[in-house]
Coordinates of C-alpha atoms in Angstrom, one line a residue:
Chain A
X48 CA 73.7 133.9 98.2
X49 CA 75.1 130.4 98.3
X50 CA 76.2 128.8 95.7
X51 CA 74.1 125.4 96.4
X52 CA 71.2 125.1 97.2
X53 CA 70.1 123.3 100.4
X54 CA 69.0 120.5 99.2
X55 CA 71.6 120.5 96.2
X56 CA 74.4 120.1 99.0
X57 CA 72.7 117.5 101.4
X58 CA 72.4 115.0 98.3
X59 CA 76.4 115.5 97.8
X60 CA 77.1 115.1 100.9
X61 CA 74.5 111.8 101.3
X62 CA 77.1 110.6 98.2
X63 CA 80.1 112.3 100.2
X64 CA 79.5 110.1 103.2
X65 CA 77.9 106.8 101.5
X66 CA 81.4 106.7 99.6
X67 CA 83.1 107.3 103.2
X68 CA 82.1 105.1 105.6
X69 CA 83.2 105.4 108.8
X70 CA 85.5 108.2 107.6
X71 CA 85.8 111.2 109.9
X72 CA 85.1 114.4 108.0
X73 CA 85.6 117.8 109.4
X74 CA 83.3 120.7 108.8
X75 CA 85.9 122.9 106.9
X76 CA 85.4 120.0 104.6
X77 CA 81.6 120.9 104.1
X78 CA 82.6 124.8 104.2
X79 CA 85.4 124.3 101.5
X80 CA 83.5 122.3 99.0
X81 CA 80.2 123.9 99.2
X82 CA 81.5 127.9 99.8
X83 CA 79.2 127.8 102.9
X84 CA 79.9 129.3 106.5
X85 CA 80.1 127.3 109.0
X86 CA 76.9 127.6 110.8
X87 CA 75.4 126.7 107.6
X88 CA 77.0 123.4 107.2
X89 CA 76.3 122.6 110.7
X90 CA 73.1 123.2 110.1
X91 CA 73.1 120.8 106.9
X92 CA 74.6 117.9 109.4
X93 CA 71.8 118.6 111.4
X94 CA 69.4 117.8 109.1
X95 CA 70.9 115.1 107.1
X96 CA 71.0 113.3 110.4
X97 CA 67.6 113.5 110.8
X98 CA 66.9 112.2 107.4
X99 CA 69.0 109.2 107.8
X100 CA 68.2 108.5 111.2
X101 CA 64.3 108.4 109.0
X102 CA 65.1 106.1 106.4
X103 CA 67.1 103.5 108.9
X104 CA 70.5 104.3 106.7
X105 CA 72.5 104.3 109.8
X106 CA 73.5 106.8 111.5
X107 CA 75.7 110.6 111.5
X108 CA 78.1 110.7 114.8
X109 CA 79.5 114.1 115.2
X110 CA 82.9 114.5 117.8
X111 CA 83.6 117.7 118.8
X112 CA 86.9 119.2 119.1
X113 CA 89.7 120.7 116.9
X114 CA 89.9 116.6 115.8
X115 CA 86.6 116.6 115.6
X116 CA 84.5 116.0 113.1
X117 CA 81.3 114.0 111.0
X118 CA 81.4 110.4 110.7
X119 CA 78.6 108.2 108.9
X120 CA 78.2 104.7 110.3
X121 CA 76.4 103.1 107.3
X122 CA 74.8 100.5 110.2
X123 CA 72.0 101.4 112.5
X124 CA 71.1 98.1 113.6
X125 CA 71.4 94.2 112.9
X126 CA 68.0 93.9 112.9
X127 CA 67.6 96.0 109.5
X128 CA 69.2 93.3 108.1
X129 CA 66.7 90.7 108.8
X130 CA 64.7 90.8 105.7
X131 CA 68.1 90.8 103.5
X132 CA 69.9 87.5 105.7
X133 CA 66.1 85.7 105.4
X134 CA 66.2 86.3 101.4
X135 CA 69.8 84.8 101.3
X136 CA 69.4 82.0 104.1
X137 CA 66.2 80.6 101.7
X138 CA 68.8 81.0 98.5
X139 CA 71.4 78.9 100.9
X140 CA 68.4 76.2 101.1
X141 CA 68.7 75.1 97.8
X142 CA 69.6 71.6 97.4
X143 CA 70.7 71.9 94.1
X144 CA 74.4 73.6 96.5
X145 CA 75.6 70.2 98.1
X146 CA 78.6 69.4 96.2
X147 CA 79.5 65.8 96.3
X148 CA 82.0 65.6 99.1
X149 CA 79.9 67.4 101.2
X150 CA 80.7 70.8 100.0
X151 CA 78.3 73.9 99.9
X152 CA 78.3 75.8 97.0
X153 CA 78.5 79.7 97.4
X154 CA 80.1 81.2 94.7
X155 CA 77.5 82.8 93.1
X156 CA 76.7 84.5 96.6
X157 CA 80.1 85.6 98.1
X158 CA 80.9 86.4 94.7
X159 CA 77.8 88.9 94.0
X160 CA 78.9 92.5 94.8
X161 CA 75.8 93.8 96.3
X162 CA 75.1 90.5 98.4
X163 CA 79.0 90.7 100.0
X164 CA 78.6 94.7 100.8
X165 CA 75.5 93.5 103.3
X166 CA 77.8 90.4 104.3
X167 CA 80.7 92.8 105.0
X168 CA 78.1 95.7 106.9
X169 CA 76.6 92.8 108.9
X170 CA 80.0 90.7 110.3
X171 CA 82.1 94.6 110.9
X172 CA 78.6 95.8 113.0
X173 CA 80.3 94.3 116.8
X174 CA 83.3 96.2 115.9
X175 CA 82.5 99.6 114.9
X176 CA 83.4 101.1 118.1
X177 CA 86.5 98.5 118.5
X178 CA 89.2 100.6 116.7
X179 CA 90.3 98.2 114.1
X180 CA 93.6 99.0 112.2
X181 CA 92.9 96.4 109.8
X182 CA 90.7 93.5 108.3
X183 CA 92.6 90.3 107.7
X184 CA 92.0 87.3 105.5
X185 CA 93.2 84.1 103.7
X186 CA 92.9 83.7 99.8
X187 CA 91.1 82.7 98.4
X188 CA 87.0 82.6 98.7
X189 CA 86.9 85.0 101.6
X190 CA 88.2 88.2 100.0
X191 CA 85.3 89.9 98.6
X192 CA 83.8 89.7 101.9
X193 CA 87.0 90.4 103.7
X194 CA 87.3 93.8 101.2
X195 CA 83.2 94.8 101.8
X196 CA 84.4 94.6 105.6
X197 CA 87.0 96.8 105.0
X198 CA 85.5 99.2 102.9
X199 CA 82.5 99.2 105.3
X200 CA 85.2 100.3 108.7
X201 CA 87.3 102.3 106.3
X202 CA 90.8 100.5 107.2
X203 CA 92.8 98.2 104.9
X204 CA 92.4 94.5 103.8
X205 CA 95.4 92.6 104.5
X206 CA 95.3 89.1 102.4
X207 CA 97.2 86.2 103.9
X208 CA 98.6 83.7 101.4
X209 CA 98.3 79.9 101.4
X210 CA 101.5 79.2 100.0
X211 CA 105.0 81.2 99.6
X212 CA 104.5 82.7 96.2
X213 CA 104.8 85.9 97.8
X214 CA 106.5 88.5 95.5
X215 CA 106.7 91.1 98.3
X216 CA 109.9 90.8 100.1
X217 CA 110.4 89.3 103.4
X218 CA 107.7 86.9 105.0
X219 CA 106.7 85.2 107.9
X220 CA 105.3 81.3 107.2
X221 CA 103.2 79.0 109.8
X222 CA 102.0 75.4 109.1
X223 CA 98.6 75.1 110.3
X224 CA 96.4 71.8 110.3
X225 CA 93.0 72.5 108.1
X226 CA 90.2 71.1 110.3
X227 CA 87.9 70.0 107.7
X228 CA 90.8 67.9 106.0
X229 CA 93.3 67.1 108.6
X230 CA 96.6 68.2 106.6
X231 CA 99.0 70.1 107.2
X232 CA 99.2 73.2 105.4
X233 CA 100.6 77.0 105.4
X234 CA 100.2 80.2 105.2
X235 CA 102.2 83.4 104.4
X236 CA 102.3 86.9 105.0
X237 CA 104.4 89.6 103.7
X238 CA 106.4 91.3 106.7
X239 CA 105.6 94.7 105.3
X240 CA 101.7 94.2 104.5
X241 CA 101.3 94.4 108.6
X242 CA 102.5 97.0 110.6
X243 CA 103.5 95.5 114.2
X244 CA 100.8 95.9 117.0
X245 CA 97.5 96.3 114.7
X246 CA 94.5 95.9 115.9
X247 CA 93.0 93.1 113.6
X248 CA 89.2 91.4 112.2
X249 CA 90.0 88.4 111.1
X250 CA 87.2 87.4 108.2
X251 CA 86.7 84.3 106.0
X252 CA 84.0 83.0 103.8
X253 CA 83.5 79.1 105.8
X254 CA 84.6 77.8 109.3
X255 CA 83.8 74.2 110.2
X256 CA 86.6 73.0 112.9
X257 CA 88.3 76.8 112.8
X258 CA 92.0 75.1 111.8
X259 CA 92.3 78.2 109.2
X260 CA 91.3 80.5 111.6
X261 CA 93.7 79.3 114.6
X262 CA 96.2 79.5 111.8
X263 CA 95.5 82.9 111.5
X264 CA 95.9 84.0 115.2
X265 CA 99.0 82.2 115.1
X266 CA 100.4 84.3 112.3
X267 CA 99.0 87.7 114.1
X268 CA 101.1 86.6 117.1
X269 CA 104.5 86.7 115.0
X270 CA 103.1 90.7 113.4
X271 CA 102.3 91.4 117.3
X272 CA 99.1 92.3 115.8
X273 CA 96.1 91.9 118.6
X274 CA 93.0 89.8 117.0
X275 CA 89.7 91.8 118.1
X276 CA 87.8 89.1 116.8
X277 CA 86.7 86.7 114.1
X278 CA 84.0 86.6 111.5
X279 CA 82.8 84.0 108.9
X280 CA 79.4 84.1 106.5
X281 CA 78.7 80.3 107.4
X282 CA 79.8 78.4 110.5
X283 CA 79.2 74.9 111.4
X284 CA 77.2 73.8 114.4
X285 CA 79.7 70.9 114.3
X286 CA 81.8 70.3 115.9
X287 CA 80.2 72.1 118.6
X288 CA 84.5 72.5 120.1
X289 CA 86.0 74.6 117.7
X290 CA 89.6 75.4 118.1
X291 CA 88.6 79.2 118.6
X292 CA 86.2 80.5 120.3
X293 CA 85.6 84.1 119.9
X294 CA 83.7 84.3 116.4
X295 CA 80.6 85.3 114.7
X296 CA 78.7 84.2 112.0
X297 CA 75.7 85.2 109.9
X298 CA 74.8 81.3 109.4
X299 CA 74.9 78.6 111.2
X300 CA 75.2 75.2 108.9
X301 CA 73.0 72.5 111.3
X302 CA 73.1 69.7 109.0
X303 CA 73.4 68.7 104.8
X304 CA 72.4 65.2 104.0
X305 CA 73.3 64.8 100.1
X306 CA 71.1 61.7 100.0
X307 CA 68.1 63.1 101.4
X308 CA 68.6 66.7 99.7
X309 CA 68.4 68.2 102.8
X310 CA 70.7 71.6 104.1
X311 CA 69.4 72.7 107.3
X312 CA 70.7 76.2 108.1
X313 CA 69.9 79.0 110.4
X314 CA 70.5 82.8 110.7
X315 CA 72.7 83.5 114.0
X316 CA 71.5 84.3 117.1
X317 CA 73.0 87.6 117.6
X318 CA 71.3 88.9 114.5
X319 CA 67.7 87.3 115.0
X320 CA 68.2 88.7 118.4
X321 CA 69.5 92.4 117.6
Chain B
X298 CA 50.7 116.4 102.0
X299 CA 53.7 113.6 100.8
X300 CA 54.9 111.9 103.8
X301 CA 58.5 113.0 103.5
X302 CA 59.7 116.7 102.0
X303 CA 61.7 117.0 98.7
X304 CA 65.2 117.2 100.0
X305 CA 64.3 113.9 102.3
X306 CA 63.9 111.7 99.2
X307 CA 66.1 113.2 96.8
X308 CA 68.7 112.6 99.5
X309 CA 67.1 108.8 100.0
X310 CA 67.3 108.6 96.4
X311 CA 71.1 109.8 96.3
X312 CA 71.8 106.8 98.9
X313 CA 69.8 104.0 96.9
X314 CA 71.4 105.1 93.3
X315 CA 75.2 104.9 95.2
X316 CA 74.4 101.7 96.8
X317 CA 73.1 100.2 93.5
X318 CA 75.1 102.0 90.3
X319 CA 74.2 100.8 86.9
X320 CA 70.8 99.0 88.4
X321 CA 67.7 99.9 86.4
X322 CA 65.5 101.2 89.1
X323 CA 62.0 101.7 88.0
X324 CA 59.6 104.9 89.0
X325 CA 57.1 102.2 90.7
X326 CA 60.0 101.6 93.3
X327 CA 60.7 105.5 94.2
X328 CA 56.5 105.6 94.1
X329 CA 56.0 102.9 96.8
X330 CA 58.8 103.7 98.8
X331 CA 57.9 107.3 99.3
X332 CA 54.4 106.8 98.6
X333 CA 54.4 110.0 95.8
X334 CA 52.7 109.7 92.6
X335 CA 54.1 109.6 89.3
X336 CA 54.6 112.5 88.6
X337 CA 56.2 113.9 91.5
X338 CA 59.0 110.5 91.3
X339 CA 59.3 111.8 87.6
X340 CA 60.4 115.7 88.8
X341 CA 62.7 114.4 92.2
X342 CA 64.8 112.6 89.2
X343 CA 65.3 115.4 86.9
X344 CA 66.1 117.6 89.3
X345 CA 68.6 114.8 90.9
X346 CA 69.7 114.4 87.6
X347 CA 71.1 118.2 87.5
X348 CA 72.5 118.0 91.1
X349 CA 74.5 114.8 90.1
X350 CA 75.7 116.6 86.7
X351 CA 76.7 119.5 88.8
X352 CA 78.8 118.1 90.9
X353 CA 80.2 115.8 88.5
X354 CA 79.0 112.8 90.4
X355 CA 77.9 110.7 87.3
X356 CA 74.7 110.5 85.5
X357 CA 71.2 109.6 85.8
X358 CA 70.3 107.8 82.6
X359 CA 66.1 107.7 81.5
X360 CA 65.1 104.5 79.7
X361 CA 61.6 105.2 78.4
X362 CA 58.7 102.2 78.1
X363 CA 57.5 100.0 80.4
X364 CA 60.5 98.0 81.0
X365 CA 62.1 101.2 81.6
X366 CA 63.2 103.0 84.7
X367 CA 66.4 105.0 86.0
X368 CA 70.2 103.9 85.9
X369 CA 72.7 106.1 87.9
X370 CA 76.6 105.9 85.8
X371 CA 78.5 106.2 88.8
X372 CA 81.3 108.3 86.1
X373 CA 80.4 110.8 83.8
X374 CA 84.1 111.3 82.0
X375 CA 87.2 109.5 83.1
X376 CA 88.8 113.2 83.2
X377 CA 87.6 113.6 86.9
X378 CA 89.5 110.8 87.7
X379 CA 92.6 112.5 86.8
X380 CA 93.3 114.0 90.6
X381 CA 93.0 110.6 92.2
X382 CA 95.2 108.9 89.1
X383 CA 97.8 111.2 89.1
X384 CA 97.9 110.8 93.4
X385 CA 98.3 106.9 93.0
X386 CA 101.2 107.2 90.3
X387 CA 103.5 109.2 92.8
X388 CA 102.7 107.3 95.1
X389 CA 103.7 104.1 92.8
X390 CA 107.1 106.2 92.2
X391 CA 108.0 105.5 95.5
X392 CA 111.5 103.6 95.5
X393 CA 111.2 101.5 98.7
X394 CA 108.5 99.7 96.4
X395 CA 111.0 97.7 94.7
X396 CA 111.1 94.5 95.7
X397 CA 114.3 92.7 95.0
X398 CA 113.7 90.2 92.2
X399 CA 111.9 92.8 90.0
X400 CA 108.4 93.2 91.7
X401 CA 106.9 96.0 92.5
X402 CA 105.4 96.2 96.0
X403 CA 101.7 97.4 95.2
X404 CA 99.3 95.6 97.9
X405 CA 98.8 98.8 99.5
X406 CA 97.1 100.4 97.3
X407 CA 95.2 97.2 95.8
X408 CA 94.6 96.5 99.2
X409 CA 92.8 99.6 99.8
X410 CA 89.1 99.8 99.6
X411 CA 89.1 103.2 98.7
X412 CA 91.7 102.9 95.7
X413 CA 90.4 99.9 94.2
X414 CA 86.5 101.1 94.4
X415 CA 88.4 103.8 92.2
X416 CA 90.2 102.2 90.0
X417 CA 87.6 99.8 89.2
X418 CA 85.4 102.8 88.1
X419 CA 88.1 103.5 85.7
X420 CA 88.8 100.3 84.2
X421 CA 85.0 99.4 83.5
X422 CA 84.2 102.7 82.2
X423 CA 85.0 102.1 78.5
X424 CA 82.3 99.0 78.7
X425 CA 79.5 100.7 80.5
X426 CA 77.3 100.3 77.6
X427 CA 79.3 96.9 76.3
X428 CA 76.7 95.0 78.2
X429 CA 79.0 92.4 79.8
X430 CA 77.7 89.9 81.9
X431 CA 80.5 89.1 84.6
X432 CA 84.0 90.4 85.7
X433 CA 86.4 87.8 85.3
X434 CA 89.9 87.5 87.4
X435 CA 92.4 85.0 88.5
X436 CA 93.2 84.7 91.8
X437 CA 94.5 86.3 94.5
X438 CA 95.9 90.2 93.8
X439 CA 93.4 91.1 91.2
X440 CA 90.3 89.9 93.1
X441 CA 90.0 93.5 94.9
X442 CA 90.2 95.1 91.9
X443 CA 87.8 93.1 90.2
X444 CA 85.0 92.7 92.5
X445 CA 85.0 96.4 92.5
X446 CA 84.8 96.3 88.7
X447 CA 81.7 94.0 89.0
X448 CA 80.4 96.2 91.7
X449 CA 80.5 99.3 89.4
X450 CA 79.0 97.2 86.6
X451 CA 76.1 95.5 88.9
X452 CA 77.2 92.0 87.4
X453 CA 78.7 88.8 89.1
X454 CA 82.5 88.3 89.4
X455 CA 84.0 84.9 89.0
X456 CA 87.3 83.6 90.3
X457 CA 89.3 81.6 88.2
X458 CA 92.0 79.4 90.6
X459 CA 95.5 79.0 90.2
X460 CA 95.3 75.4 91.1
X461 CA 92.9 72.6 91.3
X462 CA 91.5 72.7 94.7
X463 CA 88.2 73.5 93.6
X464 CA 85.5 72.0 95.7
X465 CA 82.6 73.5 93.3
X466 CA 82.0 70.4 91.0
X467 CA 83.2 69.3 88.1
X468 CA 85.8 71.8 86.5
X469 CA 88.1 73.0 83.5
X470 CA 91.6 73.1 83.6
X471 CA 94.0 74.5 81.2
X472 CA 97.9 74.7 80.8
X473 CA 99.5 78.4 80.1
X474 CA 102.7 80.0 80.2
X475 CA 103.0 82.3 82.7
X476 CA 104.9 84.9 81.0
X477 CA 107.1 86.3 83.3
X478 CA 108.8 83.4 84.5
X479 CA 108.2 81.0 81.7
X480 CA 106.5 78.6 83.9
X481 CA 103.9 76.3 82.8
X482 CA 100.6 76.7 85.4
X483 CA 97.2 75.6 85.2
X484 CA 93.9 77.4 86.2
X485 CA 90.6 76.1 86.8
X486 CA 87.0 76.9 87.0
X487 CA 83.9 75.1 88.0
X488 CA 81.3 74.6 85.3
X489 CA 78.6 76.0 87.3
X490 CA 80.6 79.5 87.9
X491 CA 79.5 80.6 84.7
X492 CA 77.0 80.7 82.1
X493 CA 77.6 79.3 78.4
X494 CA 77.8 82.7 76.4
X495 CA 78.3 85.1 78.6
X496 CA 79.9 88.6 77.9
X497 CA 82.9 88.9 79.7
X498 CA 85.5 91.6 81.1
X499 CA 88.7 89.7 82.2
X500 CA 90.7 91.8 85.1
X501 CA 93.9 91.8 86.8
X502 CA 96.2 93.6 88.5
X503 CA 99.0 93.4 86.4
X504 CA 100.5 92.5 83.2
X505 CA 103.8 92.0 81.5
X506 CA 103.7 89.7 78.7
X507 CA 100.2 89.1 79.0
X508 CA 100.3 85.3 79.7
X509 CA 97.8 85.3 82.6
X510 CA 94.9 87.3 80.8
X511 CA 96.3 84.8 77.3
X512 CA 95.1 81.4 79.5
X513 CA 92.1 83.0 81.1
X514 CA 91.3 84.2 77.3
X515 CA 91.7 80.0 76.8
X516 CA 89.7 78.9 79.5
X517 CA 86.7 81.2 78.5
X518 CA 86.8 79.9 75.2
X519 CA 85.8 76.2 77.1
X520 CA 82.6 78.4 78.6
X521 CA 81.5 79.7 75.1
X522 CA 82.5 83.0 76.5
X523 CA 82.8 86.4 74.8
X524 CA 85.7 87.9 75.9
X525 CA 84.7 91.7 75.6
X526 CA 88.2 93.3 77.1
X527 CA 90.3 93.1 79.5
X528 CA 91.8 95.5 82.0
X529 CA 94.9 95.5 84.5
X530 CA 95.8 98.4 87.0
X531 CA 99.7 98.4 85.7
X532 CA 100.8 97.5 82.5
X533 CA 104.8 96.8 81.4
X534 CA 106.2 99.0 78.3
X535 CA 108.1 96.1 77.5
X536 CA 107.8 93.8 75.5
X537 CA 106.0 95.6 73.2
X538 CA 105.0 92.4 71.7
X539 CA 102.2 91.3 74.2
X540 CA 100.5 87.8 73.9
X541 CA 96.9 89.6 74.1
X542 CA 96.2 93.1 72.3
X543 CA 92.6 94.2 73.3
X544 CA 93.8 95.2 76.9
X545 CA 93.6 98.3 78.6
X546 CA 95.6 99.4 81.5
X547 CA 95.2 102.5 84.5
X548 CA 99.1 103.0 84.4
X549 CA 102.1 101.9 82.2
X550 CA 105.2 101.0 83.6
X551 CA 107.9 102.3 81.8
X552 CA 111.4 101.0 83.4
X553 CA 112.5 100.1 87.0
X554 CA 116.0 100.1 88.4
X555 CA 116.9 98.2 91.7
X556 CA 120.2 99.9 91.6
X557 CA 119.3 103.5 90.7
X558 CA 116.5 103.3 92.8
X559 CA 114.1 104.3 89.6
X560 CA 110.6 103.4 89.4
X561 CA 109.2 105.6 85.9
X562 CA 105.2 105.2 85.6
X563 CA 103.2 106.8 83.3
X564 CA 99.0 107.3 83.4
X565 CA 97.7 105.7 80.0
X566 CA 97.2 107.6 77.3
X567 CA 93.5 106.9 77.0
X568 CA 93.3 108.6 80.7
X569 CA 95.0 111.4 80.5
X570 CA 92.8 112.6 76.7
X571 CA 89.5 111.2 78.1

C-alpha cells in the first residue's frame, strides 16, 4: 500500500508546484518523494491538472522525453486578473496620491507583497513562452515587482544600480538622460551579475518619457544580453513618442490635475482585451 | 452532492493558504467558495491540517469566535530549514566570491527568488507571533530579502532611501555613520510610508558594525515606531562590539582572506539548535 494517500500527495504537490513556478519537475521527483510508481504519479498529474485547470489557477504543461517533465504555469489567462487590476486601478484613483510636483504616490501598493506577486504574474504573462534568462531592473522602487516577476518565470533578478557604489568587482557604467527630469544621470552594473548573451525582461515600477528604460537597453548592449521586452505597472499616455517602443503596462496614466483633484487612469488594453 | 469532491478543495485550499501565509482566512470564505456547509469546511481543515503536519509543510493554526478563522504558518520549526541553510553556506564558501576591497560577492543568491523566499521564512520566524506591523529595510541589497520577509508575515514593507530623492512628500532625514567605512550618510523616509506606532522588523542583508540597522533604529524613533528586531542574512564575527544588540542573523561570518583565498562561514547558532 502507498504510503500517501491520494489526496494526501496531490495537496503536496499543489504546494510543491505553487512554490515552483514555472520549474520543470520530473516524475522521478513525484516517485521519489511520495514512494509511488510511476504510473501512479502520472496518474496524480493527471488529475491535479484537472483540478487546476477547474479553479482557473493556471495551468500543468507536461514535456515528454528523458528531459521531460511537469511544469506549472501559475497564469491561465490575463483576463483572471480583471477583478484584481479593477480593485487596484479604483485604489490608484485616490486623489489624496498626487504629490505636489506632480508625483503619484505608490508605495503602499508596489510595496504590498500580495498586490506585487499579481503585478509580477500579470507583466511576465507575454513572456512565458519567450525563454527569459533573466529579469532586469533599476533600484530603487521597481524591485519588488522586478523580484515577483522573477519568482513568477523562475529565473534571477538582476538589479541595476543608479550610481557606482557597487561593491562587486568590475562594472560597466552608462549616462542616460531621465525623461521626466531632463538630467543626465547613470547607471551601473556589475560585470559578473550578467552572464553575456541573456535573454532579458526589463521591469520597472513608472515610465513617463522611457529615458530609464532606453538607459537600460543601452547597458544590455555592453552584457550582449538581448532585451525580449519591457514592462512597467504605470505608463504615461504622454508623451504619446516614447523613446522605446516595445513595452507593456498594466496602467495607463491619461491625466492628474492637482488643482482639480483629478487622476485619470485606465487598465491596458491588452489586459481588458485578453 | 457538493459541487467539487474532497481532494478538489483541499487541494484549492492548499493553493489559497500558500498564496496568502499568515492571513486569517475565515470558514465563511472556504463555505462560499466551494459552496459546502460548515461543517464539511470545518473537516477539509483538520484533515489539511494533518497533511501539512505530515509533510512538514507548516501549520494550520484555529482561532475560535467569530472574528476567528484559519491561519496557515508557512514553518513549523526552523530545523527543516537546515538542508537548504547548510546548501547556501557552501555555496557562500566559495573563494571567487571575494571581491577585492573586502566584500563578499553575494547578489546571486540574494538575487534569487528562490533563496530569498527562503531566507525570509527563516529570519521572520522568531516574530511570527510578535505581531509586527511592517518589514523595514534600507535600500537596495536587502529589499529582496525583505519584501520576502513581509510576504511571509502578510504585512507591508517600507523602503527607507539612502538619499533624498524622495518624491513621496514631506520626509525625515537623519545623519548615521556607516560603520564600515566611517562615512557619514543620511537616509530618508516619507511621512506617509508609515504609521505612528507601528511594530517593526528592520531587515538587511548584511551587517558588520551594525551602523545601518543603528540609523534606521534612529529614524523609526522619528515615526513613534517599535523596533521589535532586526535580522540580516550575514552577520560579521568581528567586532564583537556591535552598535545594535537585538539582531539576529541566518549566517556568521567568521574571517575572510583575499590572499589565502579563505571565506570561513558559520549557520547561527539559533539555527542549527532550533
Amino acid at each position: 500500500m502507498d504510503k500517501y494517500k491520494r489526496y494526501e500527495r496531490l495537496a503536496a504537490i499543489v504546494k510543491i508546484f505553487s512554490e515552483n513556478p514555472n520549474t520543470l519537475i520530473n516524475l522521478e521527483y513525484f516517485m521519489n518523494f511520495f514512494g509511488i510508481a510511476k504510473s501512479t504519479a502520472s496518474e496524480d498529474i493527471d488529475i491535479l491538472k484537472s483540478v487546476i485547470e477547474k479553479f482557473n489557477f493556471g495551468k500543468l504543461i507536461t514535456l515528454p522525453g528523458a528531459g521531460g517533465g511537469v511544469k506549472y504555469i501559475p497564469i491561465a489567462n490575463i483576463k483572471s486578473y480583471l477583478p484584481f487590476v479593477q480593485e487596484i486601478k479604483e485604489k490608484l484613483k485616490d486623489p489624496s496620491r498626487i504629490i505636489p510636483g506632480g508625483f503619484l504616490y505608490t508605495a503602499d501598493l508596489i510595496y504590498s507583497p500580495n498586490i506585487v506577486t499579481k503585478i509580477g504574474e500579470i507583466l511576465v504573462f507575454p513572456f512565458l513562452d519567450k525563454n527569459v534568462d533573466a529579469i532586469v531592473t533599476v533600484e530603487t522602487k521597481g524591485i519588488p515587482i522586478a523580484l515577483m516577476c522573477a519568482k513568477a518565470l523562475n529565473v534571477p533578478l538582476v538589479i541595476i544600480r543608479k550610481d557606482s557604489r557597487v561593491t562587486e568587482g568590475s562594472f560597466v557604467s552608462i549616462n542616460y538622460i531621465s525623461g521626466s527630469q531632463r538630467h543626465i544621470r547613470s547607471m551601473s552594473l556589475a560585470r559578473r551579475s550578467l552572464q553575456k548573451g541573456s535573454r532579458v525582461l526589463l521591469i520597472d515600477d513608472f515610465m513617463k518619457a522611457g529615458g530609464t528604460i532606453r538607459g537600460m537597453m543601452e547597458l544590455m548592449e555592453e552584457f550582449d544580453a538581448e532585451v525580449v521586452g519591457a514592462g512597467v505597472m504605470i505608463s504615461t499616455e504622454k508623451p504619446e513618442n516614447k523613446l522605446v517602443d516595445n513595452y507593456i503596462s498594466v496602467f495607463v496614466l491619461k491625466n492628474m490635475e492637482e488643482e482639480k483633484n483629478i487622476i485619470d487612469i485606465e487598465i491596458s488594453d491588452w489586459i481588458l482585451k485578453g
